[in-house]
Each structure stands twice: as structure tokens, then as C-alpha cells.
Short mmCIF file of C-alpha atoms in Angstrom, two decimals:
data_model
loop_
_atom_site.label_atom_id
_atom_site.label_comp_id
_atom_site.label_asym_id
_atom_site.label_seq_id
_atom_site.Cartn_x
_atom_site.Cartn_y
_atom_site.Cartn_z
CA UNK A 1 67.29 13.75 -23.25
CA UNK A 2 65.88 16.84 -23.75
CA UNK A 3 68.44 19.68 -24.05
CA UNK A 4 68.30 22.56 -21.63
CA UNK A 5 67.60 25.22 -23.42
CA UNK A 6 64.23 23.75 -24.48
CA UNK A 7 63.12 22.87 -20.89
CA UNK A 8 61.52 26.45 -21.13
CA UNK A 9 59.19 25.15 -24.16
CA UNK A 10 58.84 22.42 -22.80
CA UNK A 11 57.76 23.37 -19.13
CA UNK A 12 55.19 26.19 -21.35
CA UNK A 13 53.58 23.35 -23.42
CA UNK A 14 53.35 20.97 -20.25
CA UNK A 15 51.04 24.25 -18.89
CA UNK A 16 49.21 24.75 -21.61
CA UNK A 17 48.19 21.13 -21.58
CA UNK A 18 47.08 21.64 -17.52
CA UNK A 19 44.98 24.46 -18.20
CA UNK A 20 42.92 23.64 -21.47
CA UNK A 21 43.26 19.88 -22.20
CA UNK A 22 40.40 18.23 -20.57
CA UNK A 23 37.88 20.68 -21.58
CA UNK A 24 35.58 19.35 -24.26
CA UNK A 25 35.88 22.72 -26.16
CA UNK A 26 36.47 25.98 -24.97
CA UNK A 27 32.80 27.09 -24.87
CA UNK A 28 32.75 30.66 -23.67
CA UNK A 29 36.55 31.92 -23.84
CA UNK A 30 39.34 30.89 -26.36
CA UNK A 31 42.40 32.42 -28.07
CA UNK A 32 42.50 34.13 -30.88
CA UNK A 33 41.55 31.55 -34.25
CA UNK A 34 45.23 31.02 -35.28
CA UNK A 35 45.54 29.79 -31.89
CA UNK A 36 42.60 27.55 -31.63
CA UNK A 37 39.60 26.29 -33.52
CA UNK A 38 37.29 28.99 -33.97
CA UNK A 39 34.07 27.99 -32.95
CA UNK A 40 33.22 25.69 -29.96
CA UNK A 41 30.97 22.95 -30.47
CA UNK A 42 27.19 22.80 -29.29
CA UNK A 43 26.91 21.62 -25.87
CA UNK A 44 22.87 21.62 -25.89
CA UNK A 45 23.35 18.69 -28.23
CA UNK A 46 24.88 16.08 -25.70
CA UNK A 47 23.80 17.86 -22.26
CA UNK A 48 20.62 17.64 -20.60
CA UNK A 49 19.32 20.54 -18.42
CA UNK A 50 19.28 19.64 -14.58
CA UNK A 51 17.92 21.62 -11.74
CA UNK A 52 20.52 22.15 -8.86
CA UNK A 53 19.28 19.38 -6.70
CA UNK A 54 19.53 16.96 -9.74
CA UNK A 55 23.18 17.97 -10.28
CA UNK A 56 23.67 17.52 -6.29
CA UNK A 57 22.04 13.43 -6.96
CA UNK A 58 24.50 13.11 -10.29
CA UNK A 59 27.59 14.77 -8.05
CA UNK A 60 26.94 11.81 -5.29
CA UNK A 61 26.10 9.17 -7.20
CA UNK A 62 29.51 9.84 -8.77
CA UNK A 63 31.58 10.54 -5.84
CA UNK A 64 32.39 13.97 -6.78
CA UNK A 65 33.40 17.28 -4.46
CA UNK A 66 31.80 20.06 -6.53
CA UNK A 67 31.98 23.62 -5.64
CA UNK A 68 29.73 27.07 -6.47
CA UNK A 69 29.72 30.63 -5.73
CA UNK A 70 27.76 30.85 -2.60
CA UNK A 71 26.98 34.50 -3.23
CA UNK A 72 26.68 36.28 -6.67
CA UNK A 73 26.64 40.11 -7.68
CA UNK A 74 23.91 42.03 -7.16
CA UNK A 75 20.94 41.04 -9.57
CA UNK A 76 22.90 37.77 -10.44
CA UNK A 77 20.53 34.43 -10.67
CA UNK A 78 21.19 30.64 -10.90
CA UNK A 79 19.16 30.17 -14.46
CA UNK A 80 20.27 27.22 -15.84
CA UNK A 81 22.32 23.95 -15.52
CA UNK A 82 23.80 21.58 -18.03
CA UNK A 83 25.08 18.50 -17.83
CA UNK A 84 26.78 15.56 -19.32
CA UNK A 85 26.79 12.73 -17.10
CA UNK A 86 28.91 10.08 -18.55
CA UNK A 87 32.26 12.60 -18.71
CA UNK A 88 30.92 14.69 -15.83
CA UNK A 89 30.93 17.83 -17.78
CA UNK A 90 28.72 20.85 -16.41
CA UNK A 91 27.79 24.49 -17.39
CA UNK A 92 26.48 26.54 -14.78
CA UNK A 93 24.82 29.51 -16.14
CA UNK A 94 23.70 32.75 -14.36
CA UNK A 95 21.97 36.04 -15.41
CA UNK A 96 19.90 39.54 -14.32
CA UNK A 97 17.42 38.89 -17.50
CA UNK A 98 16.56 35.04 -16.51
CA UNK A 99 19.05 34.29 -19.76
CA UNK A 100 19.19 30.41 -19.50
CA UNK A 101 21.60 30.63 -22.56
CA UNK A 102 25.18 29.33 -21.83
CA UNK A 103 26.43 30.96 -25.50
CA UNK A 104 24.93 34.92 -24.34
CA UNK A 105 24.34 34.73 -20.66
CA UNK A 106 26.37 37.23 -18.79
CA UNK A 107 27.98 34.80 -16.41
CA UNK A 108 29.01 31.08 -17.06
CA UNK A 109 30.86 28.24 -15.10
CA UNK A 110 31.89 25.61 -17.26
CA UNK A 111 33.54 22.14 -15.07
CA UNK A 112 34.79 19.46 -15.74
CA UNK A 113 37.63 16.65 -14.10
CA UNK A 114 40.83 17.94 -14.14
CA UNK A 115 43.84 15.36 -15.83
CA UNK A 116 46.21 17.46 -13.31
CA UNK A 117 45.92 20.55 -11.11
CA UNK A 118 49.22 22.75 -11.58
CA UNK A 119 51.17 24.11 -8.65
CA UNK A 120 50.82 28.04 -8.21
CA UNK A 121 54.12 28.18 -9.64
CA UNK A 122 53.53 26.23 -12.37
CA UNK A 123 51.00 28.73 -13.50
CA UNK A 124 53.03 31.69 -12.24
CA UNK A 125 55.98 30.52 -14.92
CA UNK A 126 52.75 30.29 -17.37
CA UNK A 127 51.98 34.13 -16.61
CA UNK A 128 55.37 35.99 -16.06
CA UNK A 129 55.89 37.31 -19.60
CA UNK A 130 51.85 38.41 -20.22
CA UNK A 131 50.53 41.47 -20.15
CA UNK A 132 46.98 40.24 -19.01
CA UNK A 133 47.68 36.92 -17.12
CA UNK A 134 48.26 36.47 -13.28
CA UNK A 135 48.32 33.38 -11.06
CA UNK A 136 46.78 33.57 -7.44
CA UNK A 137 46.15 31.26 -4.51
CA UNK A 138 42.68 31.96 -2.92
CA UNK A 139 41.55 29.71 -0.24
CA UNK A 140 44.51 27.58 -1.00
CA UNK A 141 43.48 26.86 -4.68
CA UNK A 142 45.45 27.34 -7.72
CA UNK A 143 43.93 30.11 -9.56
CA UNK A 144 44.71 31.61 -13.26
CA UNK A 145 43.58 34.55 -14.17
CA UNK A 146 43.36 36.45 -18.07
CA UNK A 147 42.07 39.92 -18.02
CA UNK A 148 41.69 39.95 -21.73
CA UNK A 149 40.72 36.64 -22.64
CA UNK A 150 39.51 36.15 -26.52
CA UNK A 151 35.43 35.52 -26.46
CA UNK A 152 35.51 31.99 -28.73
CA UNK A 153 31.47 32.28 -29.24
CA UNK A 154 30.07 34.46 -32.00
CA UNK A 155 27.20 35.14 -30.26
CA UNK A 156 28.28 36.39 -27.20
CA UNK A 157 30.76 38.84 -29.43
CA UNK A 158 27.44 39.75 -31.11
CA UNK A 159 25.35 40.37 -27.70
CA UNK A 160 27.93 42.14 -26.12
CA UNK A 161 29.88 43.85 -28.97
CA UNK A 162 33.33 42.96 -27.40
CA UNK A 163 35.82 40.39 -28.28
CA UNK A 164 37.65 39.92 -24.93
CA UNK A 165 36.64 39.33 -21.38
CA UNK A 166 37.67 38.53 -17.74
CA UNK A 167 38.40 34.50 -17.55
CA UNK A 168 39.20 32.93 -14.18
CA UNK A 169 40.18 29.44 -13.84
CA UNK A 170 40.26 27.19 -10.56
CA UNK A 171 41.08 24.13 -9.87
CA UNK A 172 39.29 22.35 -6.38
CA UNK A 173 39.74 18.74 -5.43
CA UNK A 174 40.24 17.36 -9.07
CA UNK A 175 37.72 19.67 -10.82
CA UNK A 176 38.66 22.49 -12.90
CA UNK A 177 36.21 25.71 -13.27
CA UNK A 178 36.26 28.23 -15.93
CA UNK A 179 34.27 31.41 -14.45
CA UNK A 180 34.03 33.98 -17.32
CA UNK A 181 31.97 36.99 -17.70
CA UNK A 182 31.40 39.97 -20.38
CA UNK A 183 29.87 42.13 -17.88
CA UNK A 184 32.01 41.65 -14.68
CA UNK A 185 35.12 42.54 -13.50
CA UNK A 186 38.30 40.95 -12.88
CA UNK A 187 37.75 41.80 -8.93
CA UNK A 188 34.12 40.32 -9.12
CA UNK A 189 35.03 36.88 -10.75
CA UNK A 190 37.74 36.51 -7.97
CA UNK A 191 35.06 37.19 -5.38
CA UNK A 192 33.02 34.61 -6.72
CA UNK A 193 36.20 32.39 -6.20
CA UNK A 194 36.52 33.47 -2.65
CA UNK A 195 32.45 32.73 -1.83
CA UNK A 196 32.95 29.04 -3.58
CA UNK A 197 31.72 26.40 -1.40
CA UNK A 198 30.65 22.61 -1.90
CA UNK A 199 27.47 21.84 -2.82
CA UNK A 200 26.74 19.73 0.05
CA UNK A 201 27.00 22.91 1.93
CA UNK A 202 24.18 24.21 -0.43
CA UNK A 203 20.72 24.34 1.62
CA UNK A 204 18.37 26.10 -1.64
CA UNK A 205 17.06 24.18 -4.16
CA UNK A 206 16.84 25.07 -7.68
#
């Protein structure tokens, strides 16, 4: 039996697993190197670039429901989509300068199947002692916000001259979305989440 005083630690570890375990790597953001591996793997080597219409076909074949923002900040456009089909892992790239590189683009979304969707109370418990983290509910979805997440990709740190940037994670219908940007504010990322709609509602073809 777990001793009562150990329960908070166990709960925290469970929350960490819920937040991070189902990702291949932290492609864009991770905790400082002493906490997690310092350099993520190269997703290009295990993925292929697809169009939005091809992504929709993949999602339909796999009987998944995937969401993307229906509204973008001014000047941003969808520039690239990289997908690993066998485990369904995807990186969606947005840019104001036609940048297709997920390592250096201004806005990226990593989509992966979620082992478990945390409750809002679980996220609040995880964030309650943090200065930079908070939990929200948007459109009925649990959302975890880190206003100062460590940027785990060297190329991104070098391009933007910073080590920390906002990161928002949202869980929707069995998938986890990690939305990060070194140029947007937390509120702008939250607005992206508010605008997210199922791919079945998208009429524009990339």
C-alpha cells in the first residue's frame, strides 16, 4: 500500500506521464537538459510531407478525429505538414515567412494519440505550485499552459535568441496537441485553441 505522504508525489508522476509520455520527443520544447534529454530526434527521418487534403485522407482512413486552428494570427499561413502514419504523429508548420522547417518556423503544432486525457482538476493540481504554468478549460477541453517552456531545439534557440517560449497543450478526442511559438504570446496561442475545428470542417485545400 502506498503511504499517505507519498500520494502527492505519485499523483504528480502520473500527471507527468499523462502530459508527456505519448510523444516521440519534445520536438520544440522540453524542460532543461537535467530533466529530459537535451536534443530531440530528427522527425524528418521518420515522416513524410503531405498536403492538407492528404492529411484529411490519412485521418479518415485511420478513423481519427483531428482538429486544427480555423483562425490564424495576421500574416501566418500553413506552410508544411509532416506525418508518420504508422503511429500517427504529425507536425503542422505555420509561418509568416514561408518557412517549412518545423525546427525554426514561428508556429508549430505536434499532434499525437493520447494515452489518457487528464482532467482539469489533475492539470490544476500539477500547475498549482508553478509560477509559469496554469490549467484552463476551453470548449470543454482540458488545456495546460506553460508561459515559459524551455526550447529544446538548438536551431530554434539560435534563430530567435531565446531559451524559453510559450507552450500550450490541449487534449481533444483522444489526441494531444502541443502548440508552441517563440514569437506569439500565451493569449494568442489560447485564441488558436479556441478556434480549433475538426478537419472535416475544413474546405480549403493546402
